[in-house]
CSV table of C-alpha atoms and ligand atoms in Angstrom, one decimal:
chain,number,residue,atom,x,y,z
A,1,UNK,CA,0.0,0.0,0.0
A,2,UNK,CA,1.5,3.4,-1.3
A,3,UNK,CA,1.7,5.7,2.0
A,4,UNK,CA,3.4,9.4,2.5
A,5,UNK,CA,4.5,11.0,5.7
A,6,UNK,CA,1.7,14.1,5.9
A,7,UNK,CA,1.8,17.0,8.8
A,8,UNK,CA,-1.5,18.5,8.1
A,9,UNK,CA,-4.7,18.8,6.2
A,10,UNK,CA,-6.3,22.1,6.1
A,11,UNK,CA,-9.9,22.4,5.1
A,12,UNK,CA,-10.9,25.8,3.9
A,13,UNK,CA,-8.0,27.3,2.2
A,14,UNK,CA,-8.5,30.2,0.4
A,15,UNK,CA,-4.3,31.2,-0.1
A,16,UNK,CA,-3.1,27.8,-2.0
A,17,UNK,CA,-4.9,28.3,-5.3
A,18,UNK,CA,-8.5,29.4,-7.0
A,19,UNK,CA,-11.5,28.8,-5.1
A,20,UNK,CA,-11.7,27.4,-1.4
A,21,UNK,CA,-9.6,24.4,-1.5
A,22,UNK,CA,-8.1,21.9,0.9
A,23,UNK,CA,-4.6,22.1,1.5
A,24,UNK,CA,-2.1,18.7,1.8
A,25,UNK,CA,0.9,19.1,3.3
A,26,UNK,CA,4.0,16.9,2.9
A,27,UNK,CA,6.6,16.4,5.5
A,28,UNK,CA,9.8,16.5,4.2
A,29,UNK,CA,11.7,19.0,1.8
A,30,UNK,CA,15.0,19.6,0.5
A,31,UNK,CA,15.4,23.1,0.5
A,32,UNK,CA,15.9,24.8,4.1
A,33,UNK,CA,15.3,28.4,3.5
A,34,UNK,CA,16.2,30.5,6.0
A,35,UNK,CA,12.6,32.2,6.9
A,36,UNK,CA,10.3,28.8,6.7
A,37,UNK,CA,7.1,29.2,8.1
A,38,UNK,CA,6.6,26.0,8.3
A,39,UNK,CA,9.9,24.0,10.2
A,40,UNK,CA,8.2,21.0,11.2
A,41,UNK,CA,7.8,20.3,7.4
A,42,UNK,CA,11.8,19.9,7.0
A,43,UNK,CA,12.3,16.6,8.4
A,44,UNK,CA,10.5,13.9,6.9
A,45,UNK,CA,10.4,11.8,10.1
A,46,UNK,CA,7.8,12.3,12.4
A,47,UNK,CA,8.2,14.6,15.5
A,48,UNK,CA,7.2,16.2,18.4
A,49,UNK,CA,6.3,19.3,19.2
A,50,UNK,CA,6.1,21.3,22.5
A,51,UNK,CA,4.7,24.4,22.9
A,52,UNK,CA,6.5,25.5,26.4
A,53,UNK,CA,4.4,28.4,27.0
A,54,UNK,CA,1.3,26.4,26.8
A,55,UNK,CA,2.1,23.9,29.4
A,56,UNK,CA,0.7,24.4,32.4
A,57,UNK,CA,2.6,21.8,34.4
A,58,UNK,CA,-0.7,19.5,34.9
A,59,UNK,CA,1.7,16.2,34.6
A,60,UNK,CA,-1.3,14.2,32.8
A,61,UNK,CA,0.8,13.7,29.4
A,62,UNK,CA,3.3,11.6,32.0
A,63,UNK,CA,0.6,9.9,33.2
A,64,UNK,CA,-0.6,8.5,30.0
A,65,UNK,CA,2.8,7.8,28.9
A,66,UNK,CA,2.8,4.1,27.3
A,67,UNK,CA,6.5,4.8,27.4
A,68,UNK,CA,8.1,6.9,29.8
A,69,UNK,CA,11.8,8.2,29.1
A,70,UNK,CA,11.7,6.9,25.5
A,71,UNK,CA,9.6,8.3,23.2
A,72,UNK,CA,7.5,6.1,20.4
A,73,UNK,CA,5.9,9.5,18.9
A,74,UNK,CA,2.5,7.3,19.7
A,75,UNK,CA,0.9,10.5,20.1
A,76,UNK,CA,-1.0,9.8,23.6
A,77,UNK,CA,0.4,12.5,25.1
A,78,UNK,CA,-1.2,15.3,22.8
A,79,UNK,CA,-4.4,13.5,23.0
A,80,UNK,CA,-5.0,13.8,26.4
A,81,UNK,CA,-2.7,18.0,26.9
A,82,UNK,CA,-5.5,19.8,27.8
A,83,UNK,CA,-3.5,22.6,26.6
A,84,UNK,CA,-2.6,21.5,23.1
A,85,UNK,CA,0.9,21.8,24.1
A,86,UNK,CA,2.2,18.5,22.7
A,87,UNK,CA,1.9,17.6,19.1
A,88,UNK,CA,3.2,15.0,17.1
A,89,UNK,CA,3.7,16.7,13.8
A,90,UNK,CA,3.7,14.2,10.4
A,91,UNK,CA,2.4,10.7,10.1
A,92,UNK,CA,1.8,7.9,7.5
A,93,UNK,CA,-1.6,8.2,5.9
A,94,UNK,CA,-2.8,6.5,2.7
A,95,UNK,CA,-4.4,7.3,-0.7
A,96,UNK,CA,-7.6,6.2,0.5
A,97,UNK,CA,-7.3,8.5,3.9
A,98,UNK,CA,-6.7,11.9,1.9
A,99,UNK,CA,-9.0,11.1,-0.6
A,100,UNK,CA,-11.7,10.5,2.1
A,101,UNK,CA,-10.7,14.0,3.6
A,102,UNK,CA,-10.7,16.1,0.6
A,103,UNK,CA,-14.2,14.4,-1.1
A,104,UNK,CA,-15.4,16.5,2.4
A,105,UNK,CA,-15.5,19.5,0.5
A,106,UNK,CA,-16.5,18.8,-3.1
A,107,UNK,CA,-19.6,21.1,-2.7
A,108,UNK,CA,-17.4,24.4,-2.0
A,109,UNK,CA,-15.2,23.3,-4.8
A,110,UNK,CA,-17.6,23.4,-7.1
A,111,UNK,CA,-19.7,26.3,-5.7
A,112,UNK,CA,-16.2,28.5,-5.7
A,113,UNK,CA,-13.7,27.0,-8.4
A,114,UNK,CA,-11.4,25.4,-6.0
A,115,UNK,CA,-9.9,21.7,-5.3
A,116,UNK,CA,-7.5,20.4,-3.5
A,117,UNK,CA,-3.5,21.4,-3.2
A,118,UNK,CA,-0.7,19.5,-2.9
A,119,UNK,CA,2.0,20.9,-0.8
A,120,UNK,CA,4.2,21.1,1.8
A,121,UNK,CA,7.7,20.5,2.8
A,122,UNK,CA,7.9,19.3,-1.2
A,123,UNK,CA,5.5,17.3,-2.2
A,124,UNK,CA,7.3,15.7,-4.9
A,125,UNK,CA,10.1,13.9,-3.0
A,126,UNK,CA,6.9,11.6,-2.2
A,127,UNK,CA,6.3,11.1,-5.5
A,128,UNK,CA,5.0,7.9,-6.0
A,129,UNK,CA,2.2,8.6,-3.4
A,130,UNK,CA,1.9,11.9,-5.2
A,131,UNK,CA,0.8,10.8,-8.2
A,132,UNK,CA,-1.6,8.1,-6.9
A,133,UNK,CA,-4.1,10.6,-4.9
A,134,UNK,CA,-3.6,12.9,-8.1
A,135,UNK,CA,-5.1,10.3,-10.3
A,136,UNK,CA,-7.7,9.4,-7.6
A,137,UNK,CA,-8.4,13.2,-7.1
A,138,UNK,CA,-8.9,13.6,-11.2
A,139,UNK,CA,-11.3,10.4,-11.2
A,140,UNK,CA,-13.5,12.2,-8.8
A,141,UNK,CA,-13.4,15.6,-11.2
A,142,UNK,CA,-11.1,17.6,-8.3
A,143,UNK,CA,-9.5,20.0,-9.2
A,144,UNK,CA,-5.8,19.7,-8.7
A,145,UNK,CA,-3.0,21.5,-7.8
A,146,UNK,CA,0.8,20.9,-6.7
A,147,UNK,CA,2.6,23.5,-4.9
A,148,UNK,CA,6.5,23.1,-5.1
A,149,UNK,CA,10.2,24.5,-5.0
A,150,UNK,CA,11.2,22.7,-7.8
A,151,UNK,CA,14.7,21.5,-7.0
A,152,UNK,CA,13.4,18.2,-8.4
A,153,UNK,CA,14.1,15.9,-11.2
A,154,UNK,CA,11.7,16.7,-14.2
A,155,UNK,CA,11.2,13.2,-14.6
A,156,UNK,CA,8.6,14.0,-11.6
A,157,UNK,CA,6.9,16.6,-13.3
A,158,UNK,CA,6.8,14.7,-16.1
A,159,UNK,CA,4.7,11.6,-14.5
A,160,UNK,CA,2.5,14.1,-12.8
A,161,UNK,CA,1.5,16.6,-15.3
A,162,UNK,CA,-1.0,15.0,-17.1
A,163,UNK,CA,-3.1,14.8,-13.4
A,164,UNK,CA,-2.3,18.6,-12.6
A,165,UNK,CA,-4.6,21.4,-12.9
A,166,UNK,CA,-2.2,24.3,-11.6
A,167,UNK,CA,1.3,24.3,-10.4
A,168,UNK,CA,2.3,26.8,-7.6
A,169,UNK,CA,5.6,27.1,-8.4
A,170,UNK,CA,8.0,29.5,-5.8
A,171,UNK,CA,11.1,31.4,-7.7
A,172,UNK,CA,12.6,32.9,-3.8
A,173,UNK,CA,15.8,34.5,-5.1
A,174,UNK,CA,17.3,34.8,-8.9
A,175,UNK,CA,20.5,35.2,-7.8
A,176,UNK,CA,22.2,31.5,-7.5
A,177,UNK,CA,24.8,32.5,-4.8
A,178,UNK,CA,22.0,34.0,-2.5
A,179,UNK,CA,20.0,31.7,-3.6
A,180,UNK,CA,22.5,29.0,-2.5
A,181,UNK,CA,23.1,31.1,0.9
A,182,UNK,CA,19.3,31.5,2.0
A,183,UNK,CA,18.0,28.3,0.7
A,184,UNK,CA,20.4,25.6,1.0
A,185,UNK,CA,20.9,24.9,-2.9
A,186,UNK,CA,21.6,26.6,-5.8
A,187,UNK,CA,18.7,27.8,-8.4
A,188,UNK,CA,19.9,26.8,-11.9
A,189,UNK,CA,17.9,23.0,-11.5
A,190,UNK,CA,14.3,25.0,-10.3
A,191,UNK,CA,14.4,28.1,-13.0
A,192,UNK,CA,15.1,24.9,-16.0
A,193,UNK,CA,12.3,23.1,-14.6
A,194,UNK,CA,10.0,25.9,-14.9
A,195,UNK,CA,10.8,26.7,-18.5
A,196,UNK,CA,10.5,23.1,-19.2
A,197,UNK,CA,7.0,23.4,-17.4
A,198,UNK,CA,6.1,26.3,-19.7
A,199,UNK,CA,7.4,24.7,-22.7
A,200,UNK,CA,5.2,21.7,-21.7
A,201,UNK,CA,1.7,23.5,-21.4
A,202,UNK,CA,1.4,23.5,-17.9
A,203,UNK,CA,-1.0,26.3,-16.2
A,204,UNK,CA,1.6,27.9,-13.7
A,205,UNK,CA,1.2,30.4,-11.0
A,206,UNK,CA,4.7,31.9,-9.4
A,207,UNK,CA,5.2,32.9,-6.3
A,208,UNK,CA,7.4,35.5,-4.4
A,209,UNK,CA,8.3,35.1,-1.0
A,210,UNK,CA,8.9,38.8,0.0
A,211,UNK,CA,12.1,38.5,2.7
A,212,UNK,CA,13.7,42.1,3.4
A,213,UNK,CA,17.1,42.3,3.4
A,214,UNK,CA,16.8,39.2,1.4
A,215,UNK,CA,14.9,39.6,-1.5
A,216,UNK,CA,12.7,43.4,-1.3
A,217,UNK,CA,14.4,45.0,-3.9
A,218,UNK,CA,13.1,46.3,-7.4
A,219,UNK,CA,16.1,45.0,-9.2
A,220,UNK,CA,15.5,41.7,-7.9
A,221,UNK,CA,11.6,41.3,-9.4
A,222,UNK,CA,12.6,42.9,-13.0
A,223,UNK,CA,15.3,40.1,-13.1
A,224,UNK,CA,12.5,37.6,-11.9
A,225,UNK,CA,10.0,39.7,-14.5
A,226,UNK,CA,12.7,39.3,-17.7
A,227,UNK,CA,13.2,35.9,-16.9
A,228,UNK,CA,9.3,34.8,-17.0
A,229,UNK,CA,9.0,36.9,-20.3
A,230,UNK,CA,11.7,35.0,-22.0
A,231,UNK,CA,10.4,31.6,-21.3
A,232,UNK,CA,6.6,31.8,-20.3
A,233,UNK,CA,3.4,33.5,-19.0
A,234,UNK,CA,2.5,32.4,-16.0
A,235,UNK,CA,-1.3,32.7,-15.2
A,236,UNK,CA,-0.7,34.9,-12.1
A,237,UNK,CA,2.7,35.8,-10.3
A,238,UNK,CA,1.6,36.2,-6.3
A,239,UNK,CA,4.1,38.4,-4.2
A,240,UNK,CA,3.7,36.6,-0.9
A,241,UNK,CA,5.0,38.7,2.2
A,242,UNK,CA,7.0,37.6,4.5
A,243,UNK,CA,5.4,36.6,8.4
A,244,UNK,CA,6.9,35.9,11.9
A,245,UNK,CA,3.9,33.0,12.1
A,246,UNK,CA,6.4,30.3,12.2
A,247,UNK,CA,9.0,31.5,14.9
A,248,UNK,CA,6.8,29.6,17.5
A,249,UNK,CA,7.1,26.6,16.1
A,250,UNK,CA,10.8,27.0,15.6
A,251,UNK,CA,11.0,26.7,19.4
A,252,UNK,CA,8.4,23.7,19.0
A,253,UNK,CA,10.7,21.7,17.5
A,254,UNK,CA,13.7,23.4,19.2
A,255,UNK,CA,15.5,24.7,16.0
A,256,UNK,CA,17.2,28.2,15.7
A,257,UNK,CA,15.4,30.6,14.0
A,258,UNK,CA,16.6,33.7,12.2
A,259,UNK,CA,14.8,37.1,12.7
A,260,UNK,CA,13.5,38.9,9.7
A,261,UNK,CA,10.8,42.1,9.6
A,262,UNK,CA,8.0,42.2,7.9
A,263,UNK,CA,7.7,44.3,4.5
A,264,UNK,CA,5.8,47.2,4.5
A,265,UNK,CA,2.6,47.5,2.2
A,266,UNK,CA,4.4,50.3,0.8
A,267,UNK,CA,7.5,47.9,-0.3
A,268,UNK,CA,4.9,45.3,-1.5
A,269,UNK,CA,3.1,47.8,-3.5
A,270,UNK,CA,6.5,48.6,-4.9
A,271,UNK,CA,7.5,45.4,-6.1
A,272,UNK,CA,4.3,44.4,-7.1
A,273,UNK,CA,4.2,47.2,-10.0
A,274,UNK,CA,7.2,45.6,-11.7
A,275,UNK,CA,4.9,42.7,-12.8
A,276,UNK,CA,1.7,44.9,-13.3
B,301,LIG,S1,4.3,10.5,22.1
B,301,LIG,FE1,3.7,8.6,23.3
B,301,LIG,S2,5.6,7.7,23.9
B,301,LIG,FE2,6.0,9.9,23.3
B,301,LIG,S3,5.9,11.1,25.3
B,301,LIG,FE3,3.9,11.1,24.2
B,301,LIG,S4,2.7,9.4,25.1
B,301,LIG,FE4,4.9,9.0,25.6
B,302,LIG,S1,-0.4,17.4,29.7
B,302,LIG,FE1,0.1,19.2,28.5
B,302,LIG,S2,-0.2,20.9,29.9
B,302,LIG,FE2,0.0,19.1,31.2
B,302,LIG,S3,2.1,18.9,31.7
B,302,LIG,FE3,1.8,17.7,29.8
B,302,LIG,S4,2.3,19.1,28.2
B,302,LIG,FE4,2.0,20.3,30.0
C-alpha cells in the first residue's frame, strides 16, 4: 500500500490556489530556507512538538505515557494535553485517507472554483504517493494543484503533469549565490524546470516570498519579470510577504530561528508594479 509521511490537512484554504480548497501538506523538503514558516515540514520523520508556553505543568501527558523516558511518537500525550501543548507533527496516511478528507468538501469546490492542493515541505520527494491521490483526485473531477520549490528531477513533473490542474511554483531569489546562501541549494535546477514546465503546457502560477534584506528589492523582481517573459506566461505571479507566524514553532521543535521584519505594504506595492 502506497503511504506518505503528511503533517497537516487544512480544510478551507483560500491562499493555496483558485477557489476554497483543501490544502495537503507533505513532511519533508529539501530546500531549508532561511525564513520557513513552516519547520516541522523539514524533516520527513515524524516529530514532536512542545509548545513551552502552553504547558501548564498539569503532569497528565506523564501519566498517560505508554513509554516513559523513550519516546514512540505514539501520540498519547497530545491527546490527552489539555492545553494542546504537545503535538506530534507528520504521520503515515494512505491514498484512500486523503482522498476521504478532501471528497469532504467537493460542494465548495464546485460552488467556488477550487480543489485540493498539494503541498508542503515538497510534495514531490513523495512522488510515487503523489501521483496516486492525483489520479484518484482527477477520477473524482477535483480540481488539482501541486505547490512546489522545484529542485526536483523533471522526470517528476513529467509523471505528474497529465493529473495537474495548476502548479504553484516559488522562484525565492534569482540570484544562485544567494540563492544557495538562503535556501540551501543553488537555483539553476528549479528556473530549467520551470521553462520546461512552460514549454510543456502547464497552467503555472509563481510565487514570491517577499524577505527584506533578502529579496525586497526592485532589481530583484525585474530580473524575476525578464526571466518569466523570455520563457513563459504564467497565469498569475503572487508576491507573498513575508510573516513571523512560524517562529513559535521553531522553538516547538527546538531549531534556531533567524529574525526577519516584515515588508511594509508600501515595499509590497512597490514590487508588485514591476509585474503589473
Ligand atoms: S508520544 Fe507517546 S511515547 Fe512519546 S511522550 Fe507522548 S505518550 Fe509518551
Ligand atoms: S499534559 Fe500538556 S499541559 Fe499538562 S504537563 Fe503535559 S504538556 Fe503540559
Amino acid at each position: 500500500m502506497t503511504t506518505a509521511i503528511i503533517f497537516d490537512i487544512e480544510r478551507n484554504s483560500f491562499v493555496d490556489g483558485p477557489g476554497i480548497r483543501t490544502t495537503v501538506f507533505f513532511k519533508g523538503c529539501n530546500l531549508k530556507c532561511a525564513w520557513c514558516h513552516n519547520p516541522e515540514s523539514q524533516d520527513l520523520k515524524p516529530q514532536m512538538m512542545f509548545y513551552r508556553d502552553k504547558c501548564t505543568g498539569c503532569g497528565k501527558c506523564k501519566q498517560v505515557c505508554p513509554s516513559p523516558g523513550k519516546c514512540t511518537l505514539c501520540g498519547r500525550c497530545g491527546l490527552f494535553c489539555p492545553t494542546d501543548a504537545r503535538k506530534v507533527c507528520g504521520r503515515d496516511y494512505t491514498v484512500e485517507e486523503v482522498l476521504t478528507e478532501v471528497m469532504k468538501d467537493t460542494g465548495f469546490y464546485d460552488n467556488s472554483g477550487g480543489g485540493v492542493t498539494f503541498s508542503g515541505g515538497e510534495c514531490m520527494l513523495q512522488i510515487d504517493f503523489l501521483l496516486e491521490i492525483l489520479k484518484k483526485c482527477k477520477e473524482n473531477g477535483i480540481h488539482t494543484a501541486v505547490d512546489t520549490a522545484g529542485h526536483i528531477s523533471f522526470k517528476n513533473f513529467e509523471k505528474i503533469l497529465p493529473y495537474t490542474d495548476l502548479f504553484l511554483y516559488d522562484i525565492k531569489l534569482f540570484d544562485s549565490l544567494n540563492h544557495k546562501k538562503y535556501v540551501g541549494v543553488a537555483n539553476e535546477l528549479i528556473l530549467e524546470n520551470l521553462k520546461k514546465l512552460f514549454a510543456a503546457g502547464a497552467k503555472i502560477w509563481v510565487r514570491i516570498p517577499i524577505v527584506p534584506g533578502i529579496n525586497d528589492r526592485i532589481e530583484e523582481m525585474q530580473q524575476i519579470r525578464e526571466f518569466l517573459l523570455d520563457c513563459g506566461k504564467p497565469e498569475k505571479v503572487e508576491l507573498l510577504p513575508y510573516h513571523a507566524m512560524g517562529e513559535n514553532k521553531y522553538r516547538a521543535i527546538q531549531k534556531e530561528s533567524l529574525s526577519f521584519t516584515v515588508p511594509t505594504s508600501e515595499t509590497m506595492d512597490m514590487l508588485k508594479s514591476v509585474f503589473n
